């Protein structure tokens, strides 16, 4: 609501002559990537995942636009498996310099490196890889999805706060699982914790029938510990681990207590109102990729409102400035790290039914902002593109 109020005030204070005729066209460019088979199909992936978040942001932007005479629209381009991704990207860039990308990290870098994208603003709404925010960053690629490290730092802060330092981990074999596990290890090292044991889940047993037999045996050799960490970003086996372990201990990571971009259980700071609007639009709850796409288009909307411009150079300068703020319904204003284009944001630590904590947690301090205790800090960053 604060965003709407600010826009309304701006519409009153700005003289009519100052209103610029601004039109913003955005393309949601999606690569269809086949999902490997998993044990359970209880949580199907929505057909409009990500796109729906962009559509909600479009509606939000139009609410402000009617006061200022601005225009917004959103088109969707979906490239099938084996399709010509770069041709689709070139066509999208010919139509607009503003793209929300829903694709693996390398595919996004390929778009960012196109000559046609040199003066574009691209938003990464799907790839959590640290690499594209670090040594492989691009100055025209901003990130509204948190990195894996932002999420794992949030979880490890909670472990430190609770003094749970005897930790074991189970990791899946999918590349996404491995990446999340590596991020967990990096976060543990950052906050001076370590694993006492680690195992890889390589079984193809049908845990829907055999979890009560397989999991206790698999976890027996861990001995005693405080928390079992799970790296199963594919959501294949982790749902069968909790309450089936040899020791009765908490589970965290990809299941149990989860660090997420967004969850339906976030209720404070006006979040319920946004959730309700999203549910009315889609008939389902908002998911992390939806939130990242929403944040991307709302970032543009906020920048256009403040600058009265549709020039990508003007908008990017403002987005990366200290003046930019995005109301993200997470309890504090969010902005972008000027050294790698990552959107600073709190990370909810949730179960299926409640928010347990919101990171950064109290006591984790930073000279700039506590939000920079989550993820790659400026002194650690090898990203040079934003400093040139």
Tab-separated table of C-alpha atoms in Angstrom:
chain	number	residue	atom	x	y	z
A	1	UNK	CA	0.000	0.000	0.000
A	2	UNK	CA	2.903	2.394	0.693
A	3	UNK	CA	3.907	2.181	-2.968
A	4	UNK	CA	0.428	3.169	-4.073
A	5	UNK	CA	0.313	6.044	-1.568
A	6	UNK	CA	3.653	7.391	-2.727
A	7	UNK	CA	2.491	7.253	-6.330
A	8	UNK	CA	-0.746	9.013	-5.440
A	9	UNK	CA	1.163	11.744	-3.610
A	10	UNK	CA	3.528	12.088	-6.550
A	11	UNK	CA	0.584	12.441	-8.912
A	12	UNK	CA	-0.760	15.287	-6.792
A	13	UNK	CA	2.542	17.100	-6.329
A	14	UNK	CA	3.836	16.818	-9.882
A	15	UNK	CA	2.450	19.477	-12.216
A	16	UNK	CA	0.720	18.186	-15.314
A	17	UNK	CA	3.516	19.516	-17.491
A	18	UNK	CA	5.978	17.266	-15.657
A	19	UNK	CA	4.105	14.100	-16.543
A	20	UNK	CA	5.988	12.353	-19.301
A	21	UNK	CA	4.303	10.094	-21.803
A	22	UNK	CA	6.062	6.852	-20.918
A	23	UNK	CA	5.367	3.391	-22.279
A	24	UNK	CA	7.095	0.289	-20.940
A	25	UNK	CA	6.849	-3.040	-22.746
A	26	UNK	CA	8.318	-6.084	-21.008
A	27	UNK	CA	8.860	-9.588	-22.369
A	28	UNK	CA	8.853	-12.606	-20.086
A	29	UNK	CA	11.278	-14.876	-21.957
A	30	UNK	CA	11.074	-18.467	-20.829
A	31	UNK	CA	13.078	-21.542	-21.784
A	32	UNK	CA	11.157	-24.778	-21.287
A	33	UNK	CA	13.504	-27.139	-19.451
A	34	UNK	CA	12.353	-30.728	-18.845
A	35	UNK	CA	12.194	-31.664	-15.174
A	36	UNK	CA	13.802	-34.988	-14.202
A	37	UNK	CA	11.380	-37.564	-12.793
A	38	UNK	CA	10.775	-37.449	-9.037
A	39	UNK	CA	9.210	-39.873	-6.589
A	40	UNK	CA	6.104	-37.820	-5.876
A	41	UNK	CA	3.797	-35.767	-8.052
A	42	UNK	CA	1.844	-34.327	-5.135
A	43	UNK	CA	3.097	-30.806	-5.926
A	44	UNK	CA	2.768	-30.288	-9.689
A	45	UNK	CA	4.521	-27.290	-11.210
A	46	UNK	CA	1.949	-24.686	-12.316
A	47	UNK	CA	1.839	-23.912	-16.022
A	48	UNK	CA	1.979	-20.189	-15.257
A	49	UNK	CA	4.822	-20.355	-12.746
A	50	UNK	CA	6.786	-17.113	-12.901
A	51	UNK	CA	4.568	-15.590	-15.557
A	52	UNK	CA	1.807	-15.123	-12.989
A	53	UNK	CA	4.121	-13.019	-10.831
A	54	UNK	CA	4.871	-10.770	-13.770
A	55	UNK	CA	1.158	-10.407	-14.470
A	56	UNK	CA	0.484	-9.371	-10.869
A	57	UNK	CA	3.251	-6.767	-11.082
A	58	UNK	CA	1.736	-5.515	-14.344
A	59	UNK	CA	-1.568	-4.958	-12.531
A	60	UNK	CA	0.268	-3.199	-9.688
A	61	UNK	CA	2.165	-0.980	-12.103
A	62	UNK	CA	-1.024	-0.069	-13.935
A	63	UNK	CA	-2.565	1.034	-10.646
A	64	UNK	CA	0.164	3.656	-10.355
A	65	UNK	CA	0.233	4.378	-14.082
A	66	UNK	CA	-3.337	5.643	-14.222
A	67	UNK	CA	-2.332	8.590	-12.022
A	68	UNK	CA	0.737	9.432	-14.096
A	69	UNK	CA	-0.377	8.665	-17.628
A	70	UNK	CA	2.143	5.852	-18.041
A	71	UNK	CA	1.527	2.660	-19.999
A	72	UNK	CA	2.756	-0.882	-19.279
A	73	UNK	CA	2.315	-4.198	-21.015
A	74	UNK	CA	3.687	-7.707	-20.686
A	75	UNK	CA	4.171	-10.324	-23.380
A	76	UNK	CA	5.298	-13.912	-22.896
A	77	UNK	CA	7.639	-15.847	-25.170
A	78	UNK	CA	8.191	-19.503	-24.341
A	79	UNK	CA	10.946	-21.365	-26.164
A	80	UNK	CA	10.413	-25.145	-26.300
A	81	UNK	CA	13.126	-27.663	-25.542
A	82	UNK	CA	15.535	-27.652	-28.478
A	83	UNK	CA	14.141	-24.347	-29.778
A	84	UNK	CA	16.217	-21.413	-30.951
A	85	UNK	CA	16.684	-19.531	-27.698
A	86	UNK	CA	18.894	-16.749	-29.029
A	87	UNK	CA	16.662	-16.028	-32.013
A	88	UNK	CA	13.747	-15.665	-29.628
A	89	UNK	CA	15.863	-13.388	-27.438
A	90	UNK	CA	16.838	-11.199	-30.376
A	91	UNK	CA	13.201	-10.838	-31.374
A	92	UNK	CA	12.230	-9.942	-27.825
A	93	UNK	CA	15.015	-7.333	-27.642
A	94	UNK	CA	13.866	-5.872	-30.959
A	95	UNK	CA	10.479	-5.285	-29.339
A	96	UNK	CA	11.708	-4.031	-25.955
A	97	UNK	CA	14.936	-3.519	-23.985
A	98	UNK	CA	13.266	-4.931	-20.845
A	99	UNK	CA	13.298	-8.711	-20.387
A	100	UNK	CA	12.477	-10.995	-17.466
A	101	UNK	CA	14.467	-14.192	-18.008
A	102	UNK	CA	13.275	-17.610	-16.876
A	103	UNK	CA	16.051	-19.926	-17.981
A	104	UNK	CA	19.218	-21.658	-16.746
A	105	UNK	CA	22.117	-19.384	-15.858
A	106	UNK	CA	24.201	-20.005	-18.991
A	107	UNK	CA	21.235	-19.320	-21.258
A	108	UNK	CA	20.747	-15.989	-19.481
A	109	UNK	CA	24.416	-15.089	-19.956
A	110	UNK	CA	24.089	-15.903	-23.660
A	111	UNK	CA	21.278	-13.357	-23.907
A	112	UNK	CA	23.185	-10.765	-21.882
A	113	UNK	CA	26.145	-11.093	-24.257
A	114	UNK	CA	24.108	-10.406	-27.407
A	115	UNK	CA	25.002	-7.102	-29.086
A	116	UNK	CA	21.283	-6.294	-29.078
A	117	UNK	CA	21.290	-6.507	-25.262
A	118	UNK	CA	24.123	-4.042	-24.707
A	119	UNK	CA	21.753	-1.297	-23.535
A	120	UNK	CA	18.993	-3.539	-22.213
A	121	UNK	CA	17.888	-4.294	-18.662
A	122	UNK	CA	17.560	-8.030	-18.064
A	123	UNK	CA	16.195	-9.594	-14.890
A	124	UNK	CA	17.174	-13.048	-13.684
A	125	UNK	CA	14.039	-14.514	-12.083
A	126	UNK	CA	14.991	-18.188	-12.067
A	127	UNK	CA	18.711	-18.977	-11.687
A	128	UNK	CA	20.113	-19.132	-8.148
A	129	UNK	CA	23.720	-19.824	-9.246
A	130	UNK	CA	26.309	-17.734	-7.425
A	131	UNK	CA	28.562	-17.663	-10.484
A	132	UNK	CA	26.373	-15.226	-12.457
A	133	UNK	CA	26.485	-12.863	-9.479
A	134	UNK	CA	30.245	-13.238	-9.074
A	135	UNK	CA	33.008	-13.722	-11.634
A	136	UNK	CA	30.521	-14.291	-14.484
A	137	UNK	CA	28.287	-11.307	-13.724
A	138	UNK	CA	26.989	-9.014	-16.457
A	139	UNK	CA	26.253	-5.311	-16.035
A	140	UNK	CA	22.922	-5.620	-17.865
A	141	UNK	CA	21.705	-8.599	-15.798
A	142	UNK	CA	19.998	-7.916	-12.465
A	143	UNK	CA	18.906	-10.642	-10.044
A	144	UNK	CA	15.585	-10.569	-8.230
A	145	UNK	CA	15.803	-14.243	-7.234
A	146	UNK	CA	18.092	-14.695	-4.215
A	147	UNK	CA	21.251	-16.691	-4.732
A	148	UNK	CA	21.649	-20.080	-3.081
A	149	UNK	CA	24.136	-18.458	-0.740
A	150	UNK	CA	21.622	-15.871	0.452
A	151	UNK	CA	19.253	-18.675	1.389
A	152	UNK	CA	21.877	-20.884	3.050
A	153	UNK	CA	23.361	-17.939	4.960
A	154	UNK	CA	19.874	-17.264	6.327
A	155	UNK	CA	19.505	-20.864	7.491
A	156	UNK	CA	22.956	-21.006	9.071
A	157	UNK	CA	22.315	-17.760	10.941
A	158	UNK	CA	19.357	-19.523	12.542
A	159	UNK	CA	21.505	-22.530	13.470
A	160	UNK	CA	24.085	-20.238	15.067
A	161	UNK	CA	21.390	-18.376	16.955
A	162	UNK	CA	19.975	-21.609	18.356
A	163	UNK	CA	23.458	-22.986	19.065
A	164	UNK	CA	22.794	-26.092	17.006
A	165	UNK	CA	26.311	-26.908	15.912
A	166	UNK	CA	26.327	-30.706	15.572
A	167	UNK	CA	25.258	-30.998	11.958
A	168	UNK	CA	24.973	-33.770	9.374
A	169	UNK	CA	23.798	-33.588	5.772
A	170	UNK	CA	22.189	-35.715	3.058
A	171	UNK	CA	22.704	-34.554	-0.524
A	172	UNK	CA	20.937	-35.650	-3.697
A	173	UNK	CA	22.724	-36.350	-6.977
A	174	UNK	CA	20.995	-33.735	-9.147
A	175	UNK	CA	23.227	-30.749	-10.091
A	176	UNK	CA	20.858	-28.393	-8.258
A	177	UNK	CA	21.173	-30.519	-5.128
A	178	UNK	CA	24.952	-30.462	-5.373
A	179	UNK	CA	25.005	-26.688	-5.842
A	180	UNK	CA	22.798	-26.148	-2.797
A	181	UNK	CA	24.992	-28.496	-0.737
A	182	UNK	CA	28.116	-26.578	-1.734
A	183	UNK	CA	26.400	-23.354	-0.758
A	184	UNK	CA	25.458	-24.817	2.626
A	185	UNK	CA	29.078	-25.783	3.226
A	186	UNK	CA	30.254	-22.317	2.276
A	187	UNK	CA	27.729	-20.740	4.652
A	188	UNK	CA	28.740	-23.083	7.456
A	189	UNK	CA	32.361	-22.070	6.978
A	190	UNK	CA	31.384	-18.366	6.860
A	191	UNK	CA	29.661	-18.629	10.245
A	192	UNK	CA	32.263	-21.021	11.688
A	193	UNK	CA	30.267	-24.217	11.784
A	194	UNK	CA	31.058	-27.539	10.154
A	195	UNK	CA	29.502	-30.853	9.241
A	196	UNK	CA	30.271	-33.873	11.369
A	197	UNK	CA	29.067	-36.282	8.669
A	198	UNK	CA	27.672	-36.237	5.141
A	199	UNK	CA	26.027	-38.834	2.897
A	200	UNK	CA	24.738	-38.862	-0.679
A	201	UNK	CA	21.257	-40.149	-1.459
A	202	UNK	CA	21.749	-42.340	-4.527
A	203	UNK	CA	18.897	-44.786	-4.127
A	204	UNK	CA	15.985	-45.301	-6.460
A	205	UNK	CA	13.860	-47.076	-3.850
A	206	UNK	CA	10.196	-46.115	-3.796
A	207	UNK	CA	10.179	-44.207	-0.521
A	208	UNK	CA	6.432	-43.815	-0.706
A	209	UNK	CA	6.304	-47.430	0.442
A	210	UNK	CA	9.695	-48.031	2.035
A	211	UNK	CA	10.670	-44.823	3.852
A	212	UNK	CA	10.058	-46.327	7.289
A	213	UNK	CA	12.558	-49.104	6.488
A	214	UNK	CA	15.121	-47.333	4.274
A	215	UNK	CA	15.609	-43.982	6.008
A	216	UNK	CA	16.339	-45.218	9.556
A	217	UNK	CA	19.029	-47.555	8.236
A	218	UNK	CA	20.493	-44.831	6.035
A	219	UNK	CA	20.724	-42.324	8.901
A	220	UNK	CA	21.731	-44.707	11.695
A	221	UNK	CA	25.473	-44.208	11.258
A	222	UNK	CA	25.150	-40.444	11.727
A	223	UNK	CA	24.973	-41.096	15.454
A	224	UNK	CA	23.784	-38.154	17.508
A	225	UNK	CA	23.460	-34.643	16.085
A	226	UNK	CA	21.404	-31.454	16.441
A	227	UNK	CA	20.017	-30.951	12.914
A	228	UNK	CA	19.923	-32.960	9.704
A	229	UNK	CA	20.513	-30.725	6.682
A	230	UNK	CA	19.077	-31.853	3.358
A	231	UNK	CA	20.110	-30.700	-0.115
A	232	UNK	CA	17.300	-31.868	-2.400
A	233	UNK	CA	16.350	-28.891	-4.545
A	234	UNK	CA	14.718	-31.220	-7.056
A	235	UNK	CA	12.233	-32.150	-4.298
A	236	UNK	CA	12.731	-35.839	-4.928
A	237	UNK	CA	13.368	-37.667	-1.640
A	238	UNK	CA	13.464	-35.062	1.137
A	239	UNK	CA	9.753	-35.173	1.979
A	240	UNK	CA	10.211	-38.761	3.171
A	241	UNK	CA	13.119	-38.067	5.542
A	242	UNK	CA	11.473	-36.191	8.419
A	243	UNK	CA	10.109	-38.465	11.185
A	244	UNK	CA	11.824	-41.466	9.598
A	245	UNK	CA	15.390	-40.767	10.762
A	246	UNK	CA	17.118	-43.025	13.278
A	247	UNK	CA	17.460	-40.109	15.686
A	248	UNK	CA	14.435	-37.870	16.317
A	249	UNK	CA	15.989	-34.598	15.219
A	250	UNK	CA	14.959	-31.467	13.250
A	251	UNK	CA	15.341	-31.426	9.470
A	252	UNK	CA	16.289	-28.254	7.576
A	253	UNK	CA	17.347	-27.100	4.138
A	254	UNK	CA	15.301	-28.363	1.215
A	255	UNK	CA	12.643	-29.667	3.592
A	256	UNK	CA	11.545	-29.114	7.175
A	257	UNK	CA	12.768	-25.631	8.057
A	258	UNK	CA	13.364	-24.049	4.656
A	259	UNK	CA	15.003	-20.750	3.651
A	260	UNK	CA	12.845	-19.441	0.804
A	261	UNK	CA	12.362	-16.452	-1.446
A	262	UNK	CA	8.661	-16.405	-0.666
A	263	UNK	CA	5.986	-18.582	0.918
A	264	UNK	CA	2.238	-18.483	1.374
A	265	UNK	CA	2.812	-18.453	5.162
A	266	UNK	CA	4.340	-14.956	5.061
A	267	UNK	CA	1.510	-12.867	6.505
A	268	UNK	CA	2.919	-9.638	7.948
A	269	UNK	CA	3.796	-6.304	6.310
A	270	UNK	CA	0.861	-6.364	3.888
A	271	UNK	CA	1.846	-9.765	2.521
A	272	UNK	CA	-1.658	-11.193	3.037
A	273	UNK	CA	-3.136	-8.568	0.748
A	274	UNK	CA	-0.643	-9.390	-1.998
A	275	UNK	CA	-1.205	-13.114	-1.502
A	276	UNK	CA	-4.955	-12.602	-1.777
A	277	UNK	CA	-4.630	-10.613	-4.992
A	278	UNK	CA	-2.379	-13.280	-6.434
A	279	UNK	CA	-4.780	-16.073	-5.449
A	280	UNK	CA	-7.725	-14.210	-6.976
A	281	UNK	CA	-5.733	-13.928	-10.204
A	282	UNK	CA	-4.400	-17.494	-10.382
A	283	UNK	CA	-6.314	-19.739	-7.980
A	284	UNK	CA	-3.079	-20.793	-6.258
A	285	UNK	CA	-0.427	-19.501	-3.853
A	286	UNK	CA	2.511	-17.377	-4.920
A	287	UNK	CA	5.770	-19.313	-5.278
A	288	UNK	CA	9.410	-18.119	-5.240
A	289	UNK	CA	9.744	-17.743	-9.012
A	290	UNK	CA	6.462	-15.807	-9.094
A	291	UNK	CA	7.828	-13.455	-6.445
A	292	UNK	CA	11.093	-12.954	-8.350
A	293	UNK	CA	9.206	-12.084	-11.547
A	294	UNK	CA	6.896	-9.764	-9.603
A	295	UNK	CA	9.887	-8.010	-8.039
A	296	UNK	CA	11.516	-7.592	-11.457
A	297	UNK	CA	8.554	-5.843	-13.072
A	298	UNK	CA	7.790	-3.838	-9.936
A	299	UNK	CA	11.418	-2.666	-9.935
A	300	UNK	CA	10.893	-1.237	-13.396
A	301	UNK	CA	7.580	0.298	-12.378
A	302	UNK	CA	9.094	1.978	-9.331
A	303	UNK	CA	12.033	3.303	-11.364
A	304	UNK	CA	9.766	4.665	-14.094
A	305	UNK	CA	7.545	6.374	-11.523
A	306	UNK	CA	10.521	8.055	-9.884
A	307	UNK	CA	12.440	9.067	-13.023
A	308	UNK	CA	9.522	9.706	-15.392
A	309	UNK	CA	11.655	7.996	-18.050
A	310	UNK	CA	11.644	4.900	-20.230
A	311	UNK	CA	15.341	5.184	-21.114
A	312	UNK	CA	17.100	1.959	-19.978
A	313	UNK	CA	20.284	3.868	-19.087
A	314	UNK	CA	18.401	6.337	-16.880
A	315	UNK	CA	16.397	3.542	-15.260
A	316	UNK	CA	19.422	1.316	-14.585
A	317	UNK	CA	21.345	4.190	-13.009
A	318	UNK	CA	18.411	4.876	-10.704
A	319	UNK	CA	17.809	1.197	-9.857
A	320	UNK	CA	21.440	0.801	-8.764
A	321	UNK	CA	21.483	4.066	-6.824
A	322	UNK	CA	21.034	4.574	-3.083
A	323	UNK	CA	17.733	6.331	-3.791
A	324	UNK	CA	15.973	3.222	-5.094
A	325	UNK	CA	13.667	1.280	-2.782
A	326	UNK	CA	11.213	-1.517	-3.477
A	327	UNK	CA	8.453	-2.362	-1.019
A	328	UNK	CA	8.607	-6.158	-1.099
A	329	UNK	CA	6.203	-7.152	1.717
A	330	UNK	CA	9.057	-8.636	3.758
A	331	UNK	CA	9.327	-6.083	6.514
A	332	UNK	CA	11.921	-3.711	5.110
A	333	UNK	CA	12.658	-1.783	1.938
A	334	UNK	CA	14.724	-3.664	-0.629
A	335	UNK	CA	17.329	-2.340	-3.056
A	336	UNK	CA	20.075	-3.599	-5.339
A	337	UNK	CA	23.743	-4.261	-4.644
A	338	UNK	CA	25.569	-1.852	-6.898
A	339	UNK	CA	28.536	-4.182	-7.312
A	340	UNK	CA	26.700	-7.233	-8.744
A	341	UNK	CA	23.052	-6.359	-9.409
A	342	UNK	CA	21.535	-8.611	-6.730
A	343	UNK	CA	18.331	-7.466	-5.059
A	344	UNK	CA	18.890	-7.263	-1.309
A	345	UNK	CA	15.983	-8.906	0.491
A	346	UNK	CA	15.080	-10.664	3.732
A	347	UNK	CA	14.819	-14.462	3.570
A	348	UNK	CA	11.891	-16.132	5.369
A	349	UNK	CA	12.694	-19.334	7.256
A	350	UNK	CA	9.489	-21.318	7.076
A	351	UNK	CA	7.721	-24.597	7.638
A	352	UNK	CA	4.653	-25.592	5.675
A	353	UNK	CA	2.503	-23.777	8.206
A	354	UNK	CA	4.367	-20.811	9.650
A	355	UNK	CA	7.242	-18.365	9.432
A	356	UNK	CA	9.795	-19.421	12.072
A	357	UNK	CA	12.166	-16.479	11.547
A	358	UNK	CA	13.024	-13.765	9.053
A	359	UNK	CA	16.702	-13.392	8.196
A	360	UNK	CA	18.922	-11.502	8.670
A	361	UNK	CA	18.540	-12.357	12.340
A	362	UNK	CA	19.172	-9.966	15.197
A	363	UNK	CA	22.820	-9.844	16.188
A	364	UNK	CA	24.275	-10.371	12.717
A	365	UNK	CA	25.660	-6.929	11.986
A	366	UNK	CA	27.111	-5.262	8.908
A	367	UNK	CA	28.677	-1.845	8.399
A	368	UNK	CA	26.347	-1.067	5.467
A	369	UNK	CA	23.133	-3.012	6.035
A	370	UNK	CA	22.338	-6.260	7.823
A	371	UNK	CA	20.879	-7.517	4.532
A	372	UNK	CA	24.463	-7.806	3.294
A	373	UNK	CA	25.114	-10.553	5.840
A	374	UNK	CA	23.128	-12.718	3.414
A	375	UNK	CA	25.027	-13.824	0.337
A	376	UNK	CA	28.178	-12.574	-1.322
A	377	UNK	CA	29.474	-9.342	0.188
A	378	UNK	CA	31.272	-6.639	-1.778
A	379	UNK	CA	34.704	-7.494	-0.413
A	380	UNK	CA	34.297	-11.134	-1.495
A	381	UNK	CA	32.883	-10.367	-4.911
A	382	UNK	CA	34.851	-10.997	-8.080
A	383	UNK	CA	32.226	-9.246	-10.187
A	384	UNK	CA	33.907	-6.501	-12.222
A	385	UNK	CA	31.196	-5.666	-14.780
A	386	UNK	CA	29.452	-3.148	-12.509
A	387	UNK	CA	32.727	-1.387	-11.658
A	388	UNK	CA	33.863	-0.637	-15.161
